[in-house]
Amino acid sequence: MSLSDAPLGQTVSYPSRYDPSVLFPIARAQNRASLQLAEPPAWTGADIWTAYELSWLTPKGKPRVAMATFTVPADSPNLIESKSFKLYLNSFNQTRLDNAQALRDRLERDLSAAAGAPVTLEMMLPQHFARQQIAELEGIDLDKLDVEIDTYQPAPELLRCQDGPVVEETLCSRLLKSNCPVTGQPDWGSVQIRYRGRPIDRESLLKYIVSFREHAGFHEHCVETIYTDLMRACAPEALTVYARYTRRGGLDINPWRSNAATPVIAESRTARQ
């Protein structure tokens, strides 16, 4: 199946009963081929999805609600198209299940089958909602730089490295934006870059991040592109690229890719999520 067969951008009916057939996997290989990698990706990583609109019925027909965080490994053959994910989760709304564990079992089984690799999840029931925390990505705020920008398609040639000793630092920006490659809807995000290596020129990095502003690409693809472009431009010894995108339809997507031995991945959602 091709992307034109996906429910994204099409008028579809939301199923009211459990229906795993609506899940639409998309092979990662095509986008990675466009990155012209000389060998299979050396990164580790995951796509972290947060579902804020999860509901089902008890055997007596009483609704229950929960939140869930799904982790799709970056080495899975497929990513899961976001609208199909929403359709799938909503198919539980009128589905009677014995308990939350029965829901968890179905979610893990179906999503792992779609991704082609084990998908794990953490479910949060209402009694634990108060534990949710909001925090911004840590790091030096690139958005304070006063720069002139006129490029709004990915431009890796903007990236510059400075001469000097190896540094270890964390940089961040809230100005990441790309567009859905099917619907053209904006995808808003924050991005964090941790690295050890030659100093990355901060103004050039901010210009590069903003250059995605009119780019059509899935969240996961954008993060892999940023990671690949930084490795080619500056060859850091260690690099982690982590993006947290704002939610749409009750789901947010937060991909990260890293070659660090112990990557640091923040768990809190940002204020815009």
mmCIF file with all atom_site columns, C-alpha atoms in Angstrom, residues 44-246:
data_model
loop_
_atom_site.group_PDB
_atom_site.id
_atom_site.type_symbol
_atom_site.label_atom_id
_atom_site.label_alt_id
_atom_site.label_comp_id
_atom_site.label_asym_id
_atom_site.label_entity_id
_atom_site.label_seq_id
_atom_site.pdbx_PDB_ins_code
_atom_site.Cartn_x
_atom_site.Cartn_y
_atom_site.Cartn_z
_atom_site.occupancy
_atom_site.B_iso_or_equiv
_atom_site.pdbx_formal_charge
_atom_site.auth_seq_id
_atom_site.auth_comp_id
_atom_site.auth_asym_id
_atom_site.auth_atom_id
_atom_site.pdbx_PDB_model_num
ATOM 1   C CA . THR A 1 44  ? 19.255  4.307  18.597 1.00 0.00 ? 44  THR A CA 1
ATOM 2   C CA . GLY A 1 45  ? 15.952  5.923  19.387 1.00 0.00 ? 45  GLY A CA 1
ATOM 3   C CA . ALA A 1 46  ? 12.197  5.735  19.581 1.00 0.00 ? 46  ALA A CA 1
ATOM 4   C CA . ASP A 1 47  ? 8.981   7.484  18.674 1.00 0.00 ? 47  ASP A CA 1
ATOM 5   C CA . ILE A 1 48  ? 7.150   8.303  21.891 1.00 0.00 ? 48  ILE A CA 1
ATOM 6   C CA . TRP A 1 49  ? 3.408   8.806  21.436 1.00 0.00 ? 49  TRP A CA 1
ATOM 7   C CA . THR A 1 50  ? 1.181   10.217 24.177 1.00 0.00 ? 50  THR A CA 1
ATOM 8   C CA . ALA A 1 51  ? -2.538  9.472  23.965 1.00 0.00 ? 51  ALA A CA 1
ATOM 9   C CA . TYR A 1 52  ? -4.739  11.828 25.962 1.00 0.00 ? 52  TYR A CA 1
ATOM 10  C CA . GLU A 1 53  ? -8.097  10.509 24.698 1.00 0.00 ? 53  GLU A CA 1
ATOM 11  C CA . LEU A 1 54  ? -8.236  6.852  25.643 1.00 0.00 ? 54  LEU A CA 1
ATOM 12  C CA . SER A 1 55  ? -11.570 5.365  26.693 1.00 0.00 ? 55  SER A CA 1
ATOM 13  C CA . TRP A 1 56  ? -13.428 2.048  26.786 1.00 0.00 ? 56  TRP A CA 1
ATOM 14  C CA . LEU A 1 57  ? -16.428 0.420  28.508 1.00 0.00 ? 57  LEU A CA 1
ATOM 15  C CA . THR A 1 58  ? -16.538 -1.906 31.481 1.00 0.00 ? 58  THR A CA 1
ATOM 16  C CA . PRO A 1 59  ? -18.525 -5.165 31.161 1.00 0.00 ? 59  PRO A CA 1
ATOM 17  C CA . LYS A 1 60  ? -21.456 -3.208 32.656 1.00 0.00 ? 60  LYS A CA 1
ATOM 18  C CA . GLY A 1 61  ? -21.170 -0.546 29.967 1.00 0.00 ? 61  GLY A CA 1
ATOM 19  C CA . LYS A 1 62  ? -19.680 2.183  32.169 1.00 0.00 ? 62  LYS A CA 1
ATOM 20  C CA . PRO A 1 63  ? -17.036 4.321  30.414 1.00 0.00 ? 63  PRO A CA 1
ATOM 21  C CA . ARG A 1 64  ? -13.496 4.468  31.714 1.00 0.00 ? 64  ARG A CA 1
ATOM 22  C CA . VAL A 1 65  ? -10.750 6.873  30.708 1.00 0.00 ? 65  VAL A CA 1
ATOM 23  C CA . ALA A 1 66  ? -6.976  6.768  30.830 1.00 0.00 ? 66  ALA A CA 1
ATOM 24  C CA . MET A 1 67  ? -3.863  8.216  29.277 1.00 0.00 ? 67  MET A CA 1
ATOM 25  C CA . ALA A 1 68  ? -1.118  6.153  27.698 1.00 0.00 ? 68  ALA A CA 1
ATOM 26  C CA . THR A 1 69  ? 2.434   6.568  26.448 1.00 0.00 ? 69  THR A CA 1
ATOM 27  C CA . PHE A 1 70  ? 3.499   4.292  23.591 1.00 0.00 ? 70  PHE A CA 1
ATOM 28  C CA . THR A 1 71  ? 7.134   3.711  22.643 1.00 0.00 ? 71  THR A CA 1
ATOM 29  C CA . VAL A 1 72  ? 7.776   2.582  19.060 1.00 0.00 ? 72  VAL A CA 1
ATOM 30  C CA . PRO A 1 73  ? 11.451  1.601  18.580 1.00 0.00 ? 73  PRO A CA 1
ATOM 31  C CA . ALA A 1 74  ? 13.332  3.462  15.859 1.00 0.00 ? 74  ALA A CA 1
ATOM 32  C CA . ASP A 1 75  ? 14.591  0.172  14.440 1.00 0.00 ? 75  ASP A CA 1
ATOM 33  C CA . SER A 1 76  ? 11.069  -1.070 13.755 1.00 0.00 ? 76  SER A CA 1
ATOM 34  C CA . PRO A 1 77  ? 10.431  -1.548 10.011 1.00 0.00 ? 77  PRO A CA 1
ATOM 35  C CA . ASN A 1 78  ? 7.390   0.709  10.119 1.00 0.00 ? 78  ASN A CA 1
ATOM 36  C CA . LEU A 1 79  ? 6.098   3.861  11.712 1.00 0.00 ? 79  LEU A CA 1
ATOM 37  C CA . ILE A 1 80  ? 2.353   4.115  12.294 1.00 0.00 ? 80  ILE A CA 1
ATOM 38  C CA . GLU A 1 81  ? 0.414   6.748  10.379 1.00 0.00 ? 81  GLU A CA 1
ATOM 39  C CA . SER A 1 82  ? -1.079  9.150  12.917 1.00 0.00 ? 82  SER A CA 1
ATOM 40  C CA . LYS A 1 83  ? -4.696  9.339  11.748 1.00 0.00 ? 83  LYS A CA 1
ATOM 41  C CA . SER A 1 84  ? -4.941  5.567  11.610 1.00 0.00 ? 84  SER A CA 1
ATOM 42  C CA . PHE A 1 85  ? -3.588  5.518  15.180 1.00 0.00 ? 85  PHE A CA 1
ATOM 43  C CA . LYS A 1 86  ? -6.373  7.900  16.252 1.00 0.00 ? 86  LYS A CA 1
ATOM 44  C CA . LEU A 1 87  ? -9.022  5.844  14.469 1.00 0.00 ? 87  LEU A CA 1
ATOM 45  C CA . TYR A 1 88  ? -7.732  2.724  16.167 1.00 0.00 ? 88  TYR A CA 1
ATOM 46  C CA . LEU A 1 89  ? -7.736  4.228  19.664 1.00 0.00 ? 89  LEU A CA 1
ATOM 47  C CA . ASN A 1 90  ? -11.251 5.608  19.156 1.00 0.00 ? 90  ASN A CA 1
ATOM 48  C CA . SER A 1 91  ? -12.460 2.163  18.119 1.00 0.00 ? 91  SER A CA 1
ATOM 49  C CA . PHE A 1 92  ? -12.305 1.238  21.819 1.00 0.00 ? 92  PHE A CA 1
ATOM 50  C CA . ASN A 1 93  ? -14.804 3.932  22.832 1.00 0.00 ? 93  ASN A CA 1
ATOM 51  C CA . GLN A 1 94  ? -17.820 1.580  22.684 1.00 0.00 ? 94  GLN A CA 1
ATOM 52  C CA . THR A 1 95  ? -15.895 -1.645 23.294 1.00 0.00 ? 95  THR A CA 1
ATOM 53  C CA . ARG A 1 96  ? -16.542 -3.586 26.507 1.00 0.00 ? 96  ARG A CA 1
ATOM 54  C CA . LEU A 1 97  ? -13.436 -4.989 28.165 1.00 0.00 ? 97  LEU A CA 1
ATOM 55  C CA . ASP A 1 98  ? -12.955 -6.900 31.392 1.00 0.00 ? 98  ASP A CA 1
ATOM 56  C CA . ASN A 1 99  ? -10.349 -4.519 32.787 1.00 0.00 ? 99  ASN A CA 1
ATOM 57  C CA . ALA A 1 100 ? -7.500  -2.124 31.934 1.00 0.00 ? 100 ALA A CA 1
ATOM 58  C CA . GLN A 1 101 ? -5.098  -5.036 31.489 1.00 0.00 ? 101 GLN A CA 1
ATOM 59  C CA . ALA A 1 102 ? -7.269  -6.429 28.699 1.00 0.00 ? 102 ALA A CA 1
ATOM 60  C CA . LEU A 1 103 ? -7.001  -3.068 26.952 1.00 0.00 ? 103 LEU A CA 1
ATOM 61  C CA . ARG A 1 104 ? -3.238  -2.975 27.453 1.00 0.00 ? 104 ARG A CA 1
ATOM 62  C CA . ASP A 1 105 ? -2.848  -6.463 25.995 1.00 0.00 ? 105 ASP A CA 1
ATOM 63  C CA . ARG A 1 106 ? -4.746  -5.562 22.826 1.00 0.00 ? 106 ARG A CA 1
ATOM 64  C CA . LEU A 1 107 ? -2.892  -2.283 22.380 1.00 0.00 ? 107 LEU A CA 1
ATOM 65  C CA . GLU A 1 108 ? 0.537   -3.848 22.697 1.00 0.00 ? 108 GLU A CA 1
ATOM 66  C CA . ARG A 1 109 ? -0.352  -6.750 20.394 1.00 0.00 ? 109 ARG A CA 1
ATOM 67  C CA . ASP A 1 110 ? -1.924  -4.688 17.624 1.00 0.00 ? 110 ASP A CA 1
ATOM 68  C CA . LEU A 1 111 ? 0.577   -1.841 17.618 1.00 0.00 ? 111 LEU A CA 1
ATOM 69  C CA . SER A 1 112 ? 3.536   -4.223 17.683 1.00 0.00 ? 112 SER A CA 1
ATOM 70  C CA . ALA A 1 113 ? 2.098   -6.045 14.681 1.00 0.00 ? 113 ALA A CA 1
ATOM 71  C CA . ALA A 1 114 ? 1.712   -2.765 12.784 1.00 0.00 ? 114 ALA A CA 1
ATOM 72  C CA . ALA A 1 115 ? 5.202   -1.491 13.655 1.00 0.00 ? 115 ALA A CA 1
ATOM 73  C CA . GLY A 1 116 ? 6.851   -4.851 13.019 1.00 0.00 ? 116 GLY A CA 1
ATOM 74  C CA . ALA A 1 117 ? 8.614   -4.730 16.399 1.00 0.00 ? 117 ALA A CA 1
ATOM 75  C CA . PRO A 1 118 ? 7.582   -4.725 20.070 1.00 0.00 ? 118 PRO A CA 1
ATOM 76  C CA . VAL A 1 119 ? 5.737   -1.557 21.077 1.00 0.00 ? 119 VAL A CA 1
ATOM 77  C CA . THR A 1 120 ? 5.612   -0.901 24.809 1.00 0.00 ? 120 THR A CA 1
ATOM 78  C CA . LEU A 1 121 ? 3.152   1.243  26.705 1.00 0.00 ? 121 LEU A CA 1
ATOM 79  C CA . GLU A 1 122 ? 2.636   2.866  30.050 1.00 0.00 ? 122 GLU A CA 1
ATOM 80  C CA . MET A 1 123 ? -0.984  3.436  31.028 1.00 0.00 ? 123 MET A CA 1
ATOM 81  C CA . MET A 1 124 ? -1.984  6.151  33.462 1.00 0.00 ? 124 MET A CA 1
ATOM 82  C CA . LEU A 1 125 ? -5.343  5.822  35.184 1.00 0.00 ? 125 LEU A CA 1
ATOM 83  C CA . PRO A 1 126 ? -7.248  8.850  36.547 1.00 0.00 ? 126 PRO A CA 1
ATOM 84  C CA . GLN A 1 127 ? -6.015  8.422  40.118 1.00 0.00 ? 127 GLN A CA 1
ATOM 85  C CA . HIS A 1 128 ? -2.522  9.182  38.823 1.00 0.00 ? 128 HIS A CA 1
ATOM 86  C CA . PHE A 1 129 ? -3.334  12.107 36.494 1.00 0.00 ? 129 PHE A CA 1
ATOM 87  C CA . ALA A 1 130 ? -2.031  14.593 39.082 1.00 0.00 ? 130 ALA A CA 1
ATOM 88  C CA . ARG A 1 131 ? 1.458   13.185 38.566 1.00 0.00 ? 131 ARG A CA 1
ATOM 89  C CA . GLN A 1 132 ? 1.589   14.709 35.096 1.00 0.00 ? 132 GLN A CA 1
ATOM 90  C CA . GLN A 1 133 ? 4.279   17.363 34.894 1.00 0.00 ? 133 GLN A CA 1
ATOM 91  C CA . ILE A 1 134 ? 4.878   20.210 32.468 1.00 0.00 ? 134 ILE A CA 1
ATOM 92  C CA . ALA A 1 135 ? 8.435   21.346 31.828 1.00 0.00 ? 135 ALA A CA 1
ATOM 93  C CA . GLU A 1 136 ? 10.272  22.951 28.958 1.00 0.00 ? 136 GLU A CA 1
ATOM 94  C CA . LEU A 1 137 ? 13.171  21.212 27.268 1.00 0.00 ? 137 LEU A CA 1
ATOM 95  C CA . GLU A 1 138 ? 16.380  22.193 29.019 1.00 0.00 ? 138 GLU A CA 1
ATOM 96  C CA . GLY A 1 139 ? 19.280  23.758 27.198 1.00 0.00 ? 139 GLY A CA 1
ATOM 97  C CA . ILE A 1 140 ? 20.612  27.033 25.854 1.00 0.00 ? 140 ILE A CA 1
ATOM 98  C CA . ASP A 1 141 ? 17.683  28.869 24.227 1.00 0.00 ? 141 ASP A CA 1
ATOM 99  C CA . LEU A 1 142 ? 18.552  29.543 20.603 1.00 0.00 ? 142 LEU A CA 1
ATOM 100 C CA . ASP A 1 143 ? 15.373  31.558 20.084 1.00 0.00 ? 143 ASP A CA 1
ATOM 101 C CA . LYS A 1 144 ? 16.891  34.569 21.850 1.00 0.00 ? 144 LYS A CA 1
ATOM 102 C CA . LEU A 1 145 ? 19.367  35.053 18.998 1.00 0.00 ? 145 LEU A CA 1
ATOM 103 C CA . ASP A 1 146 ? 18.703  38.059 16.777 1.00 0.00 ? 146 ASP A CA 1
ATOM 104 C CA . VAL A 1 147 ? 19.132  36.545 13.319 1.00 0.00 ? 147 VAL A CA 1
ATOM 105 C CA . GLU A 1 148 ? 17.839  37.336 9.863  1.00 0.00 ? 148 GLU A CA 1
ATOM 106 C CA . ILE A 1 149 ? 16.137  34.350 8.213  1.00 0.00 ? 149 ILE A CA 1
ATOM 107 C CA . ASP A 1 150 ? 14.877  33.930 4.656  1.00 0.00 ? 150 ASP A CA 1
ATOM 108 C CA . THR A 1 151 ? 15.096  30.170 4.072  1.00 0.00 ? 151 THR A CA 1
ATOM 109 C CA . TYR A 1 152 ? 12.064  27.987 4.800  1.00 0.00 ? 152 TYR A CA 1
ATOM 110 C CA . GLN A 1 153 ? 12.970  24.667 3.190  1.00 0.00 ? 153 GLN A CA 1
ATOM 111 C CA . PRO A 1 154 ? 15.545  22.347 4.811  1.00 0.00 ? 154 PRO A CA 1
ATOM 112 C CA . ALA A 1 155 ? 18.981  23.782 4.088  1.00 0.00 ? 155 ALA A CA 1
ATOM 113 C CA . PRO A 1 156 ? 21.797  21.727 5.643  1.00 0.00 ? 156 PRO A CA 1
ATOM 114 C CA . GLU A 1 157 ? 24.306  24.013 3.946  1.00 0.00 ? 157 GLU A CA 1
ATOM 115 C CA . LEU A 1 158 ? 23.410  26.615 6.585  1.00 0.00 ? 158 LEU A CA 1
ATOM 116 C CA . LEU A 1 159 ? 25.053  24.568 9.340  1.00 0.00 ? 159 LEU A CA 1
ATOM 117 C CA . ARG A 1 160 ? 28.472  25.699 10.520 1.00 0.00 ? 160 ARG A CA 1
ATOM 118 C CA . CYS A 1 161 ? 30.974  24.407 13.057 1.00 0.00 ? 161 CYS A CA 1
ATOM 119 C CA . GLN A 1 162 ? 33.489  26.582 14.848 1.00 0.00 ? 162 GLN A CA 1
ATOM 120 C CA . ASP A 1 163 ? 37.139  25.843 15.417 1.00 0.00 ? 163 ASP A CA 1
ATOM 121 C CA . GLY A 1 164 ? 38.033  25.199 19.003 1.00 0.00 ? 164 GLY A CA 1
ATOM 122 C CA . PRO A 1 165 ? 38.208  22.545 21.701 1.00 0.00 ? 165 PRO A CA 1
ATOM 123 C CA . VAL A 1 166 ? 35.557  19.893 22.074 1.00 0.00 ? 166 VAL A CA 1
ATOM 124 C CA . VAL A 1 167 ? 32.502  21.071 23.977 1.00 0.00 ? 167 VAL A CA 1
ATOM 125 C CA . GLU A 1 168 ? 29.547  19.271 25.510 1.00 0.00 ? 168 GLU A CA 1
ATOM 126 C CA . GLU A 1 169 ? 26.342  21.284 25.513 1.00 0.00 ? 169 GLU A CA 1
ATOM 127 C CA . THR A 1 170 ? 22.585  21.207 25.078 1.00 0.00 ? 170 THR A CA 1
ATOM 128 C CA . LEU A 1 171 ? 20.772  23.586 22.727 1.00 0.00 ? 171 LEU A CA 1
ATOM 129 C CA . CYS A 1 172 ? 17.030  23.984 22.244 1.00 0.00 ? 172 CYS A CA 1
ATOM 130 C CA . SER A 1 173 ? 14.450  25.859 20.203 1.00 0.00 ? 173 SER A CA 1
ATOM 131 C CA . ARG A 1 174 ? 10.659  26.172 20.179 1.00 0.00 ? 174 ARG A CA 1
ATOM 132 C CA . LEU A 1 175 ? 10.674  27.327 16.551 1.00 0.00 ? 175 LEU A CA 1
ATOM 133 C CA . LEU A 1 176 ? 10.549  23.947 14.838 1.00 0.00 ? 176 LEU A CA 1
ATOM 134 C CA . LYS A 1 177 ? 7.633   23.730 12.425 1.00 0.00 ? 177 LYS A CA 1
ATOM 135 C CA . SER A 1 178 ? 6.964   21.447 9.496  1.00 0.00 ? 178 SER A CA 1
ATOM 136 C CA . ASN A 1 179 ? 3.832   20.486 7.608  1.00 0.00 ? 179 ASN A CA 1
ATOM 137 C CA . CYS A 1 180 ? 1.978   17.214 7.202  1.00 0.00 ? 180 CYS A CA 1
ATOM 138 C CA . PRO A 1 181 ? 3.024   15.782 3.815  1.00 0.00 ? 181 PRO A CA 1
ATOM 139 C CA . VAL A 1 182 ? -0.561  14.777 3.027  1.00 0.00 ? 182 VAL A CA 1
ATOM 140 C CA . THR A 1 183 ? -2.884  17.427 4.482  1.00 0.00 ? 183 THR A CA 1
ATOM 141 C CA . GLY A 1 184 ? -0.512  20.398 4.662  1.00 0.00 ? 184 GLY A CA 1
ATOM 142 C CA . GLN A 1 185 ? -1.543  21.044 8.275  1.00 0.00 ? 185 GLN A CA 1
ATOM 143 C CA . PRO A 1 186 ? 1.181   22.616 10.420 1.00 0.00 ? 186 PRO A CA 1
ATOM 144 C CA . ASP A 1 187 ? 3.104   20.504 12.901 1.00 0.00 ? 187 ASP A CA 1
ATOM 145 C CA . TRP A 1 188 ? 4.502   22.635 15.731 1.00 0.00 ? 188 TRP A CA 1
ATOM 146 C CA . GLY A 1 189 ? 7.343   21.432 17.890 1.00 0.00 ? 189 GLY A CA 1
ATOM 147 C CA . SER A 1 190 ? 10.284  22.083 20.158 1.00 0.00 ? 190 SER A CA 1
ATOM 148 C CA . VAL A 1 191 ? 13.651  20.489 19.493 1.00 0.00 ? 191 VAL A CA 1
ATOM 149 C CA . GLN A 1 192 ? 16.567  19.723 21.772 1.00 0.00 ? 192 GLN A CA 1
ATOM 150 C CA . ILE A 1 193 ? 20.095  18.948 20.566 1.00 0.00 ? 193 ILE A CA 1
ATOM 151 C CA . ARG A 1 194 ? 22.647  17.454 22.943 1.00 0.00 ? 194 ARG A CA 1
ATOM 152 C CA . TYR A 1 195 ? 26.127  16.896 21.586 1.00 0.00 ? 195 TYR A CA 1
ATOM 153 C CA . ARG A 1 196 ? 29.811  16.502 22.320 1.00 0.00 ? 196 ARG A CA 1
ATOM 154 C CA . GLY A 1 197 ? 32.178  17.711 19.646 1.00 0.00 ? 197 GLY A CA 1
ATOM 155 C CA . ARG A 1 198 ? 33.342  20.811 17.832 1.00 0.00 ? 198 ARG A CA 1
ATOM 156 C CA . PRO A 1 199 ? 31.183  23.825 18.743 1.00 0.00 ? 199 PRO A CA 1
ATOM 157 C CA . ILE A 1 200 ? 28.130  24.150 16.533 1.00 0.00 ? 200 ILE A CA 1
ATOM 158 C CA . ASP A 1 201 ? 27.571  27.711 15.395 1.00 0.00 ? 201 ASP A CA 1
ATOM 159 C CA . ARG A 1 202 ? 24.336  28.621 17.161 1.00 0.00 ? 202 ARG A CA 1
ATOM 160 C CA . GLU A 1 203 ? 23.049  31.180 14.688 1.00 0.00 ? 203 GLU A CA 1
ATOM 161 C CA . SER A 1 204 ? 23.499  28.743 11.828 1.00 0.00 ? 204 SER A CA 1
ATOM 162 C CA . LEU A 1 205 ? 21.715  26.039 13.819 1.00 0.00 ? 205 LEU A CA 1
ATOM 163 C CA . LEU A 1 206 ? 18.722  28.262 14.529 1.00 0.00 ? 206 LEU A CA 1
ATOM 164 C CA . LYS A 1 207 ? 18.488  29.223 10.853 1.00 0.00 ? 207 LYS A CA 1
ATOM 165 C CA . TYR A 1 208 ? 18.640  25.539 9.943  1.00 0.00 ? 208 TYR A CA 1
ATOM 166 C CA . ILE A 1 209 ? 15.876  24.592 12.393 1.00 0.00 ? 209 ILE A CA 1
ATOM 167 C CA . VAL A 1 210 ? 13.628  27.350 11.036 1.00 0.00 ? 210 VAL A CA 1
ATOM 168 C CA . SER A 1 211 ? 14.352  26.179 7.478  1.00 0.00 ? 211 SER A CA 1
ATOM 169 C CA . PHE A 1 212 ? 11.909  23.295 8.070  1.00 0.00 ? 212 PHE A CA 1
ATOM 170 C CA . ARG A 1 213 ? 9.049   25.802 8.339  1.00 0.00 ? 213 ARG A CA 1
ATOM 171 C CA . GLU A 1 214 ? 7.538   25.007 4.928  1.00 0.00 ? 214 GLU A CA 1
ATOM 172 C CA . HIS A 1 215 ? 8.862   21.463 4.659  1.00 0.00 ? 215 HIS A CA 1
ATOM 173 C CA . ALA A 1 216 ? 6.404   18.597 4.186  1.00 0.00 ? 216 ALA A CA 1
ATOM 174 C CA . GLY A 1 217 ? 7.525   15.666 6.297  1.00 0.00 ? 217 GLY A CA 1
ATOM 175 C CA . PHE A 1 218 ? 6.427   13.350 9.086  1.00 0.00 ? 218 PHE A CA 1
ATOM 176 C CA . HIS A 1 219 ? 7.686   14.121 12.584 1.00 0.00 ? 219 HIS A CA 1
ATOM 177 C CA . GLU A 1 220 ? 9.918   11.043 12.649 1.00 0.00 ? 220 GLU A CA 1
ATOM 178 C CA . HIS A 1 221 ? 11.445  11.865 9.266  1.00 0.00 ? 221 HIS A CA 1
ATOM 179 C CA . CYS A 1 222 ? 12.236  15.436 10.288 1.00 0.00 ? 222 CYS A CA 1
ATOM 180 C CA . VAL A 1 223 ? 14.140  14.311 13.376 1.00 0.00 ? 223 VAL A CA 1
ATOM 181 C CA . GLU A 1 224 ? 16.133  11.773 11.371 1.00 0.00 ? 224 GLU A CA 1
ATOM 182 C CA . THR A 1 225 ? 16.964  14.453 8.804  1.00 0.00 ? 225 THR A CA 1
ATOM 183 C CA . ILE A 1 226 ? 18.160  16.879 11.488 1.00 0.00 ? 226 ILE A CA 1
ATOM 184 C CA . TYR A 1 227 ? 20.288  14.155 13.074 1.00 0.00 ? 227 TYR A CA 1
ATOM 185 C CA . THR A 1 228 ? 21.825  13.137 9.733  1.00 0.00 ? 228 THR A CA 1
ATOM 186 C CA . ASP A 1 229 ? 22.539  16.719 8.642  1.00 0.00 ? 229 ASP A CA 1
ATOM 187 C CA . LEU A 1 230 ? 24.238  17.557 11.947 1.00 0.00 ? 230 LEU A CA 1
ATOM 188 C CA . MET A 1 231 ? 26.385  14.440 11.786 1.00 0.00 ? 231 MET A CA 1
ATOM 189 C CA . ARG A 1 232 ? 27.487  15.308 8.250  1.00 0.00 ? 232 ARG A CA 1
ATOM 190 C CA . ALA A 1 233 ? 28.143  18.973 8.981  1.00 0.00 ? 233 ALA A CA 1
ATOM 191 C CA . CYS A 1 234 ? 29.919  18.672 12.330 1.00 0.00 ? 234 CYS A CA 1
ATOM 192 C CA . ALA A 1 235 ? 30.602  14.961 13.018 1.00 0.00 ? 235 ALA A CA 1
ATOM 193 C CA . PRO A 1 236 ? 30.025  15.212 16.779 1.00 0.00 ? 236 PRO A CA 1
ATOM 194 C CA . GLU A 1 237 ? 31.333  12.370 18.914 1.00 0.00 ? 237 GLU A CA 1
ATOM 195 C CA . ALA A 1 238 ? 27.914  12.088 20.560 1.00 0.00 ? 238 ALA A CA 1
ATOM 196 C CA . LEU A 1 239 ? 24.602  13.484 19.340 1.00 0.00 ? 239 LEU A CA 1
ATOM 197 C CA . THR A 1 240 ? 20.995  13.290 20.487 1.00 0.00 ? 240 THR A CA 1
ATOM 198 C CA . VAL A 1 241 ? 18.155  15.005 18.620 1.00 0.00 ? 241 VAL A CA 1
ATOM 199 C CA . TYR A 1 242 ? 14.816  15.033 20.441 1.00 0.00 ? 242 TYR A CA 1
ATOM 200 C CA . ALA A 1 243 ? 11.622  16.757 19.306 1.00 0.00 ? 243 ALA A CA 1
ATOM 201 C CA . ARG A 1 244 ? 8.370   17.191 21.167 1.00 0.00 ? 244 ARG A CA 1
ATOM 202 C CA . TYR A 1 245 ? 5.478   18.092 18.859 1.00 0.00 ? 245 TYR A CA 1
ATOM 203 C CA . THR A 1 246 ? 2.174   19.565 19.938 1.00 0.00 ? 246 THR A CA 1
#
